[in-house]
Coordinates of C-alpha atoms in Angstrom, one line a residue:
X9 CA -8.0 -14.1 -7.6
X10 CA -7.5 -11.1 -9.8
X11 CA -8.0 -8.9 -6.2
X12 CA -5.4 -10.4 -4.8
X13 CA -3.1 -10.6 -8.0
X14 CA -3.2 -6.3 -9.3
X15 CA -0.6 -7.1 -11.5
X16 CA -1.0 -7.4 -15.0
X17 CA 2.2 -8.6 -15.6
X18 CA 1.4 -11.4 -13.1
X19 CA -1.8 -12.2 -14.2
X20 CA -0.6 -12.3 -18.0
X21 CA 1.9 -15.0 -16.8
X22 CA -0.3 -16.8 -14.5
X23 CA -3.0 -17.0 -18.0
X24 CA 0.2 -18.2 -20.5
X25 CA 1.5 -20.6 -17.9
X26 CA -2.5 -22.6 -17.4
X27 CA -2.6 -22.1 -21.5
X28 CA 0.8 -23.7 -21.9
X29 CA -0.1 -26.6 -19.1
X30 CA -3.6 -27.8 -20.7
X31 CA -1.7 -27.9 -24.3
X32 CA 1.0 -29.9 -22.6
X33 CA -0.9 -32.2 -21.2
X34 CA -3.5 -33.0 -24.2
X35 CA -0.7 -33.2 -26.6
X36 CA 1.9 -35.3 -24.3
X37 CA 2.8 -38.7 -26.3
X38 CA 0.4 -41.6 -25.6
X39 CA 2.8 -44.3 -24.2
X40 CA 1.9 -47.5 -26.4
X41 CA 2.2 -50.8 -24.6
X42 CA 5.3 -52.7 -24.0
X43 CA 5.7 -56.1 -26.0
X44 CA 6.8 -59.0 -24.4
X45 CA 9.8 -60.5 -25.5
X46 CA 9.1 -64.2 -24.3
X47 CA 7.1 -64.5 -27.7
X48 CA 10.0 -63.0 -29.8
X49 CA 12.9 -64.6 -29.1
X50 CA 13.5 -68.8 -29.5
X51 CA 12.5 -71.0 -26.1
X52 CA 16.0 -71.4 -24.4
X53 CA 16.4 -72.2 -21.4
X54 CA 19.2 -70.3 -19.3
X55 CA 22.3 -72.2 -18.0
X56 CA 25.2 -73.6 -19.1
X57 CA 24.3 -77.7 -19.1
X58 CA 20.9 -77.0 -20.7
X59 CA 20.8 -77.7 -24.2
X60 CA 18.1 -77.0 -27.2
X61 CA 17.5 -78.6 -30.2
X62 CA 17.3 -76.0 -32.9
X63 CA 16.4 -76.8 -36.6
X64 CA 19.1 -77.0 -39.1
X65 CA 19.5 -73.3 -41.2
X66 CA 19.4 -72.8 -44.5
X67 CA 22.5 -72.8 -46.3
X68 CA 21.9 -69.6 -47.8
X69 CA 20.8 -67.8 -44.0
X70 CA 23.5 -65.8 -42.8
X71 CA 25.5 -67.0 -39.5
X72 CA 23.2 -65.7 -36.1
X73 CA 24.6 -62.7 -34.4
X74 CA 25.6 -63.8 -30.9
X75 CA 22.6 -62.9 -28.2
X76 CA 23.7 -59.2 -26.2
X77 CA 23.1 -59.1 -23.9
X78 CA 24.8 -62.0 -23.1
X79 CA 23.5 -64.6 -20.3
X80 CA 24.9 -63.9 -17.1
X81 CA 27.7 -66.7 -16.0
X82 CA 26.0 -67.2 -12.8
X83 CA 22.7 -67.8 -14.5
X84 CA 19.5 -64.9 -14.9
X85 CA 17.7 -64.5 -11.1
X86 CA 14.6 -66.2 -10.7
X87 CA 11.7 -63.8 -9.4
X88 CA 12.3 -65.3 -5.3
X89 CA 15.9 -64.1 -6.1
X90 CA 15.2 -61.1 -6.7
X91 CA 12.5 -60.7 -4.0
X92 CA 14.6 -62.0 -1.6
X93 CA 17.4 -58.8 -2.3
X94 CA 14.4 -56.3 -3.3
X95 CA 15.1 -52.8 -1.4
X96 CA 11.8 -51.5 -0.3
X97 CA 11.1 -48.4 -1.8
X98 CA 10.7 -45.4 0.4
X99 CA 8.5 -43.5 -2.1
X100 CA 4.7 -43.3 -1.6
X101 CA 2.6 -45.4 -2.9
X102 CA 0.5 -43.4 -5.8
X103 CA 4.7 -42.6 -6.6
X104 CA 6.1 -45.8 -7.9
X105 CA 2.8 -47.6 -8.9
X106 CA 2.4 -48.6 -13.0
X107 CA 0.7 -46.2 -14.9
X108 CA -1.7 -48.0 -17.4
X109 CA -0.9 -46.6 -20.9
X110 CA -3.8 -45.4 -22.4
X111 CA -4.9 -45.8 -26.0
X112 CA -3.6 -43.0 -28.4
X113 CA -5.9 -40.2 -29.7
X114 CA -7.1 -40.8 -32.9
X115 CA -5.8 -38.3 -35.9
X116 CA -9.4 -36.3 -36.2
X117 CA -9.0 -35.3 -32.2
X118 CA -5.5 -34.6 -32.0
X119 CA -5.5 -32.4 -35.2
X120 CA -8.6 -30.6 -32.8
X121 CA -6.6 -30.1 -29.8
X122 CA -3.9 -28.8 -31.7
X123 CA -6.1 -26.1 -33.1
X124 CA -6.9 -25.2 -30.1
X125 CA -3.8 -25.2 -28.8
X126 CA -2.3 -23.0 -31.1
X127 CA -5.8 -20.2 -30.9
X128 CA -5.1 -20.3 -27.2
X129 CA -1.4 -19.5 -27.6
X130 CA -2.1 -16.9 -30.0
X131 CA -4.5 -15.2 -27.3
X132 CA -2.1 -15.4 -24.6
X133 CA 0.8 -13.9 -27.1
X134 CA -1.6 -10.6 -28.5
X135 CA -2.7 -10.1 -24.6
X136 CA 0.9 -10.1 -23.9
X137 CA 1.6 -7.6 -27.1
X138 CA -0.8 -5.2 -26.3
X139 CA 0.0 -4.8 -23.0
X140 CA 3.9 -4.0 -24.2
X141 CA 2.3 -1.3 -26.9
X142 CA 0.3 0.4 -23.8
X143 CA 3.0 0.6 -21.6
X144 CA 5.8 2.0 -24.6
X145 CA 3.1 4.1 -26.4
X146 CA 0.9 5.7 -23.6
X147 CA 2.2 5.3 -19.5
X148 CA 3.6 8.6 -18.5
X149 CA 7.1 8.4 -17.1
X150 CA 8.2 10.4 -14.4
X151 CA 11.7 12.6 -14.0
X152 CA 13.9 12.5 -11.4
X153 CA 13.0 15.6 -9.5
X154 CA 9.1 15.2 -9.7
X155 CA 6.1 12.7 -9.0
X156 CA 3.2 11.5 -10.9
X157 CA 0.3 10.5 -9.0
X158 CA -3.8 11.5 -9.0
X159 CA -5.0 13.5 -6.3
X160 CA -4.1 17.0 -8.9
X161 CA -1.7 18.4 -6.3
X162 CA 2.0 19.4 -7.6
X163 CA 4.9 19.0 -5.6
X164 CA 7.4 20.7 -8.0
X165 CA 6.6 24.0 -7.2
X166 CA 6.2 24.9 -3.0
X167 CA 3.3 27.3 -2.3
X168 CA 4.9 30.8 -2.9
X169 CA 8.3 29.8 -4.1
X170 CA 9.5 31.4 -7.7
X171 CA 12.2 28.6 -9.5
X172 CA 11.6 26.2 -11.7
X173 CA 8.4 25.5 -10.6
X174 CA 6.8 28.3 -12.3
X175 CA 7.0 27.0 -16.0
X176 CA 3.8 24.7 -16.7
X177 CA 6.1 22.7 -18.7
X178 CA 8.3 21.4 -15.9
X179 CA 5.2 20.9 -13.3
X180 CA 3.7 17.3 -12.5
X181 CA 0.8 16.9 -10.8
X182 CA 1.0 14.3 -7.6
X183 CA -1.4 12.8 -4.9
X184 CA -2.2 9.8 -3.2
X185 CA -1.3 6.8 -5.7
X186 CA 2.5 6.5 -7.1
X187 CA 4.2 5.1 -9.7
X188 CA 7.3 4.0 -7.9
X189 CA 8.5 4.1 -4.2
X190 CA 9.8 7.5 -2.9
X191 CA 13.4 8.1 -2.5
X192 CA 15.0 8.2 0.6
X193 CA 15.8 12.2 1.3
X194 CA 18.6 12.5 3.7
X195 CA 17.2 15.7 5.2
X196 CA 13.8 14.2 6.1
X197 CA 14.8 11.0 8.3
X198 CA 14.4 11.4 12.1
X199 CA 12.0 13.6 14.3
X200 CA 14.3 16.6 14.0
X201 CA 12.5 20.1 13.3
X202 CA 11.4 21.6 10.1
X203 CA 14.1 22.8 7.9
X204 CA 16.0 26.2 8.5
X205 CA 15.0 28.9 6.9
X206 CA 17.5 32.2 5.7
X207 CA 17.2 34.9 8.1
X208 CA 16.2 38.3 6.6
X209 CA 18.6 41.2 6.2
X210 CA 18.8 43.3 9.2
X211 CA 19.1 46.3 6.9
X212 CA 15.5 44.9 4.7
X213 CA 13.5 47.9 4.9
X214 CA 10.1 46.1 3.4
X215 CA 8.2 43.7 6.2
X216 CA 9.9 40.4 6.4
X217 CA 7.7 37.4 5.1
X218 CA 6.7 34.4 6.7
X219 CA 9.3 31.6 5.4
X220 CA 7.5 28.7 6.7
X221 CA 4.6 29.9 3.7
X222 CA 7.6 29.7 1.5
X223 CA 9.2 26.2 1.9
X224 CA 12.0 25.1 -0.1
X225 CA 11.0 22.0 -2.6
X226 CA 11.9 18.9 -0.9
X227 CA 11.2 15.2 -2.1
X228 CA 8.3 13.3 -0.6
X229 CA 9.3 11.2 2.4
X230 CA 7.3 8.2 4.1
X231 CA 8.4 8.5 7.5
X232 CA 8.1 5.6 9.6
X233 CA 5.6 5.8 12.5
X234 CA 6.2 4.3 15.7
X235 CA 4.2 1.3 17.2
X236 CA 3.9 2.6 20.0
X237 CA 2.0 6.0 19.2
X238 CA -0.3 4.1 16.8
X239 CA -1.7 1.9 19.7
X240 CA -1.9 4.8 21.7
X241 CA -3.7 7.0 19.2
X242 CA -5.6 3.8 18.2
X243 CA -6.6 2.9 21.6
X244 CA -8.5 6.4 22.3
X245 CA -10.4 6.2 18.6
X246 CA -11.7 3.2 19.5
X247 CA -13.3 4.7 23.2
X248 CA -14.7 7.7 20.8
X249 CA -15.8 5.1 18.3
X250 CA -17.5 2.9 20.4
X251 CA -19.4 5.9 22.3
X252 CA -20.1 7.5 19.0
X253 CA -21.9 3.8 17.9
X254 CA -24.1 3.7 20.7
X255 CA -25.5 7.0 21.3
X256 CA -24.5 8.7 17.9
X257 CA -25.0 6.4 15.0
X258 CA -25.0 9.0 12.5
X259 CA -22.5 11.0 13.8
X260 CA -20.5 7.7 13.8
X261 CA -20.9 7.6 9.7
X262 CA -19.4 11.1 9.3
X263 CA -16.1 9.7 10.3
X264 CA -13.5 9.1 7.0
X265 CA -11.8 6.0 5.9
X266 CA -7.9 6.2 6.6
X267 CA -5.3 8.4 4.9
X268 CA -2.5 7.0 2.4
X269 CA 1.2 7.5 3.8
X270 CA 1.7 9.2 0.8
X271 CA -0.7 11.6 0.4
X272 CA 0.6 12.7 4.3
X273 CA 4.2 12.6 2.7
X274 CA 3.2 14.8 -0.3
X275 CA 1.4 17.0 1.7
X276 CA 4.7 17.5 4.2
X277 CA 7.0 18.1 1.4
X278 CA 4.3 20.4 -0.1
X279 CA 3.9 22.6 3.4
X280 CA 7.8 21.9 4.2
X281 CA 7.6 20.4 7.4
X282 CA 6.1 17.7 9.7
X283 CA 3.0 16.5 11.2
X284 CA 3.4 15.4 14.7
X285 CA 3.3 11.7 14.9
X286 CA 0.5 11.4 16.5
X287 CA -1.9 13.5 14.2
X288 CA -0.2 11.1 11.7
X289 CA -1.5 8.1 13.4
X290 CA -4.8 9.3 13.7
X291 CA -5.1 10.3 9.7
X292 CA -4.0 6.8 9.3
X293 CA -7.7 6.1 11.5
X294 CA -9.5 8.8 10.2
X295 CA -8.5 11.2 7.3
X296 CA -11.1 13.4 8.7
X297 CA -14.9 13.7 8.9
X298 CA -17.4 13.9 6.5
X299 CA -20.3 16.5 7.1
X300 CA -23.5 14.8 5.7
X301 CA -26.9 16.1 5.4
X302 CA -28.2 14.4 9.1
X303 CA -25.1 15.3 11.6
X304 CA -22.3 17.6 11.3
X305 CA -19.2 15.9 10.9
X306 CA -17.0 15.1 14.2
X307 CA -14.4 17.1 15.8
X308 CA -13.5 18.1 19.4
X309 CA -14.0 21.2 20.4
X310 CA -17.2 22.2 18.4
X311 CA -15.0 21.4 15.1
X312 CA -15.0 19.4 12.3
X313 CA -11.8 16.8 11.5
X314 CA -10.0 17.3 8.1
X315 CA -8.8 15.6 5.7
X316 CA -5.1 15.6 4.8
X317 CA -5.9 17.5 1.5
X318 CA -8.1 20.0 3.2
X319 CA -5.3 20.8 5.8
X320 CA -2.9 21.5 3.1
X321 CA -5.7 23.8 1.6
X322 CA -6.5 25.1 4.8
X323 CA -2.6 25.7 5.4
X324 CA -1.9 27.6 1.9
X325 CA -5.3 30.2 2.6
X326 CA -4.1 30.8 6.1
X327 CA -0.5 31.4 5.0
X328 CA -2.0 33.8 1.9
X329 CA -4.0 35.8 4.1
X330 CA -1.6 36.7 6.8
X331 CA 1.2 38.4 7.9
X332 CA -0.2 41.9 7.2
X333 CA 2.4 44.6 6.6
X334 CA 1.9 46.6 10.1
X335 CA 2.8 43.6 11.6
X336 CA 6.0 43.5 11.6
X337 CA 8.8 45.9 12.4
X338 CA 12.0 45.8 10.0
X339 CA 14.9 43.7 11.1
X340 CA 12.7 42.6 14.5
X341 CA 12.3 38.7 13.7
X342 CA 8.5 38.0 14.5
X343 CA 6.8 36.1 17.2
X344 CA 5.6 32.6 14.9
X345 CA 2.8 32.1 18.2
X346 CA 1.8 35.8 18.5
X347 CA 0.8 36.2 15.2
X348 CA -2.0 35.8 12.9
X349 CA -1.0 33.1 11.1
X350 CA 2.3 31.1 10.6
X351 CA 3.3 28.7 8.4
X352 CA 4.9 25.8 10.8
X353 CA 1.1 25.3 12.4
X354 CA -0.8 22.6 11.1
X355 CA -4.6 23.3 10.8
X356 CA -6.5 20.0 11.2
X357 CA -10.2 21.3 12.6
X358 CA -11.9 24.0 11.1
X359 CA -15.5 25.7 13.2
X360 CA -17.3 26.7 9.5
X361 CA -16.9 30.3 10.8
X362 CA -13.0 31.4 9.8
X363 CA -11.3 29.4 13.2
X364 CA -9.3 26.8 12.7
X365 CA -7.9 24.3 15.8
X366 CA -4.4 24.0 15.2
X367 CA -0.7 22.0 16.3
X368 CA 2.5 23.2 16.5
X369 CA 4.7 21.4 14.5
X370 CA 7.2 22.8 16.7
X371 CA 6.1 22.5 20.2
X372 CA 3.4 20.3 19.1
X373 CA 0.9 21.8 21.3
X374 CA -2.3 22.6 20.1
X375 CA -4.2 26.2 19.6
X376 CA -6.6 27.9 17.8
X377 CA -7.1 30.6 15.0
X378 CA -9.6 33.2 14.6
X379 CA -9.6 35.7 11.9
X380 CA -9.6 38.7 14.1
X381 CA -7.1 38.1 16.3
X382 CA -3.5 36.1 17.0
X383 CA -2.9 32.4 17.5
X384 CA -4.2 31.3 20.7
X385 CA -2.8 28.7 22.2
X386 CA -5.3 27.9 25.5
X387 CA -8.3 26.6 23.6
X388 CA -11.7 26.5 25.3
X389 CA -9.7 28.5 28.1
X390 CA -7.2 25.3 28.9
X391 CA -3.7 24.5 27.8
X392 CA -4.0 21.1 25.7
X393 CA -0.2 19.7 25.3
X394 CA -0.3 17.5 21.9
X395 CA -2.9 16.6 19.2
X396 CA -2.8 12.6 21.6
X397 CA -3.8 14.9 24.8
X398 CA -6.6 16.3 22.9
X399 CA -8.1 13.1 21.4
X400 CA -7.9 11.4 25.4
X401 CA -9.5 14.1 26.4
X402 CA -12.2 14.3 23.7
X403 CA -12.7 10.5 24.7
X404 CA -12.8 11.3 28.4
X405 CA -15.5 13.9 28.0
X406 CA -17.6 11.4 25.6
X407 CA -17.5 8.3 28.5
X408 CA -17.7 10.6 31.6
X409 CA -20.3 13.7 30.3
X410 CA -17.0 15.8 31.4
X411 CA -16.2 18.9 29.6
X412 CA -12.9 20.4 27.6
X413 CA -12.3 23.7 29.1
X414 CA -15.8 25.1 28.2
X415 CA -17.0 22.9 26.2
X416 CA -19.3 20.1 26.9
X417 CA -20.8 16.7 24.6
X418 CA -24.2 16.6 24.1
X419 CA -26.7 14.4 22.4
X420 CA -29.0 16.8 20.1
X421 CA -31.9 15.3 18.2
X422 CA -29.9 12.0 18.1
X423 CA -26.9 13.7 16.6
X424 CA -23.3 14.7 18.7
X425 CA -22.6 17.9 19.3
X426 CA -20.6 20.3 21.5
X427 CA -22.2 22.8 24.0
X428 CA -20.9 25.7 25.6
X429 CA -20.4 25.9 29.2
X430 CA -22.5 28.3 30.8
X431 CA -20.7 31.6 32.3
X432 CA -17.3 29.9 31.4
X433 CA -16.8 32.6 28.1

């Protein structure tokens, strides 16, 4: 019960309310039996031409108050009468039967029970104090411009961006749990692109920087996910899964547990722009893979999966590395797909050697990274059209022994791994 109630507040309630009901119900008033009255009042006999003989009073008796309620004039109903004109009840049964009154409690026992009535009241009143002190005395509130959550990332200030952000005073961290539902931010809703950015002077004579690396602050968003691309995206994890489990058992176990919607909404407002749907879908599967000390964690293309922390990681290095200075020319606005690096790709595979597979959040196409060169955007030598085209394909190649471009599945000492294509590099 107390995993399915997380509530304290609820489960304080639920604790006072069963306290309340057992002292209710031991303490109730015994109902003591009825007395007849046929033994109480003088044997007449009901009707107007029947007659009793009834001793002569005492002088000094007072005069009888007259009988109320008085005898009906039509005389009392006999017991066929009034089974003959009974309504029959429509109640059940265990409803309208007598209760047999029970003997009270004796004075020793109910002076117990009402000890114990009042300890258990007591408990259920100091559980509900201390709970009140917690809350006023030590839960952190949050302001209307930041978050407070646990995975240590903040969302005040954007990677890069000067402001307000920059006193350690005004920054709260935030991560994956929440205090309170985000707020609705009316530039976030819809599929529409990442948010414009100020074009540079024409007349700037230092090289212009990369303003997707510098994002304006925006408010978390949890944007809704379609149906449709969850099935779809689901539908080709479980082909990989199911391949994985029977030839790759251990590469199976690399794969991660799902991602929170609001760690991928902190993450977007932290970056400053959008994950394709469907590499939202398939965080909401897998937030990545795990390398473990038997199999290298899964990926297509030779690469590991990562996590929605480490591709906001992944995204801030790559974005503090690159543009170099030579690689722009003054008032020329730059090439985002010809460069080293820029900030509207999300990373989500890294190779352990400096490459990264990428998505535009753009285009939503997917490419690679290398450190000595610019983006590429044909990786393994074919053009691979979203992050759902690359995950069909990766399934494809699993069931089929097909390849990706060059590169091909294998089965290495009981582990999954990638192989490159002979005389296709």
């Amino acid at each position: 019960m107390s995993r399915l109630i997380t509530s304290r507040w609820v489960r304080l309630a639920l604790a006072a309310a069963v306290a309340t009901a057992i002292v209710v119900a031991v303490l109730r008033p015994r109902r003591s039996p009825a007395v007849s009255g046929a033994g109480s009042r003088a044997g007449t006999v009901p009707g107007a031409e029947s007659r009793v003989e009834v001793a002569p009073r005492p002088e000094a008796e007072a005069v009888q108050a007259p009988r109320w309620p008085q005898a009906p004039i039509l005389g009392t109903p006999t017991a066929d009468d009034l089974k003959r004109y009974a309504v029959e009840s429509r109640l059940p049964a265990f409803l309208t039967r007598e209760i047999t009154p029970r003997a009270p409690l004796d004075r020793a026992v109910r002076r117990t029970l009402n000890r114990w009535g009042a300890v258990a009241c007591t408990l259920c009143l100091l559980a509900l104090g201390s709970q009140v002190l917690e809350n006023a005395v030590f839960s952190k509130e949050t302001g209307t411009e930041y978050l407070t959550g646990v995975l240590g990332e903040s969302v005040c200030p954007p990677y890069g961006q000067a402001g307000a952000g920059e006193d350690a005073g005004t920054c709260v961290e935030s991560g994956e749990d929440f205090s309170r539902p985000w707020t609705v931010h009316e530039g976030l809703s819809g599929e529409a692109a990442p948010q414009d950015q100020e074009t540079p002077s024409p007349e700037a004579v230092a090289p212009v920087q990369d303003a997707d690396c510098h994002p304006a602050a925006r408010v978390p968003h949890r944007r809704p996910l379609s149906p449709k691309v969850t099935r779809a995206v689901d539908r080709q994890w479980g082909r990989i899964e199911k391949w994985l489990r029977a030839n790759a058992p251990a590469t199976y176990r690399t794969l991660a547990g799902p991602a929170r919607p609001g760690t991928i909404a902190v993450a977007e407002a932290q970056m400053g722009l959008r994950f394709p749907d469907d590499l939202r879908a398939s965080l909401l599967r897998h937030n990545g893979s795990v390398t473990t000390g038997r199999a290298w964690g899964f990926g297509p293309m030779g690469e590991e999966l990562l996590d929605v922390r480490q591709i906001r990681d992944t995204w801030r290095m790559l974005c503090g590395i690159g543009p170099l200075e030579g690689d722009y020319e003054p008032g020329v606005e730059p090439d985002p797909r010809g460069e080293v690096w820029d900030g509207r790709m999300v990373p989500f595979g890294a190779d352990g050697v400096g490459g990264h597979l990428l998505v535009d959040s753009v285009e939503h196409d997917v490419g690679k990274s290398a450190e000595d060169g610019p983006l590429d955007f044909m990786p393994g030598g074919v053009r691979v059209r979203s992050y759902y085209a690359l995950l069909k394909a990766t399934a494809d190649a699993l069931e089929t022994g097909g390849t990706i471009g060059h590169w091909k599945p294998r089965i290495a000492d009981g582990n999954f791994d990638w192989n490159v294509v002979e005389g296709t590099e």
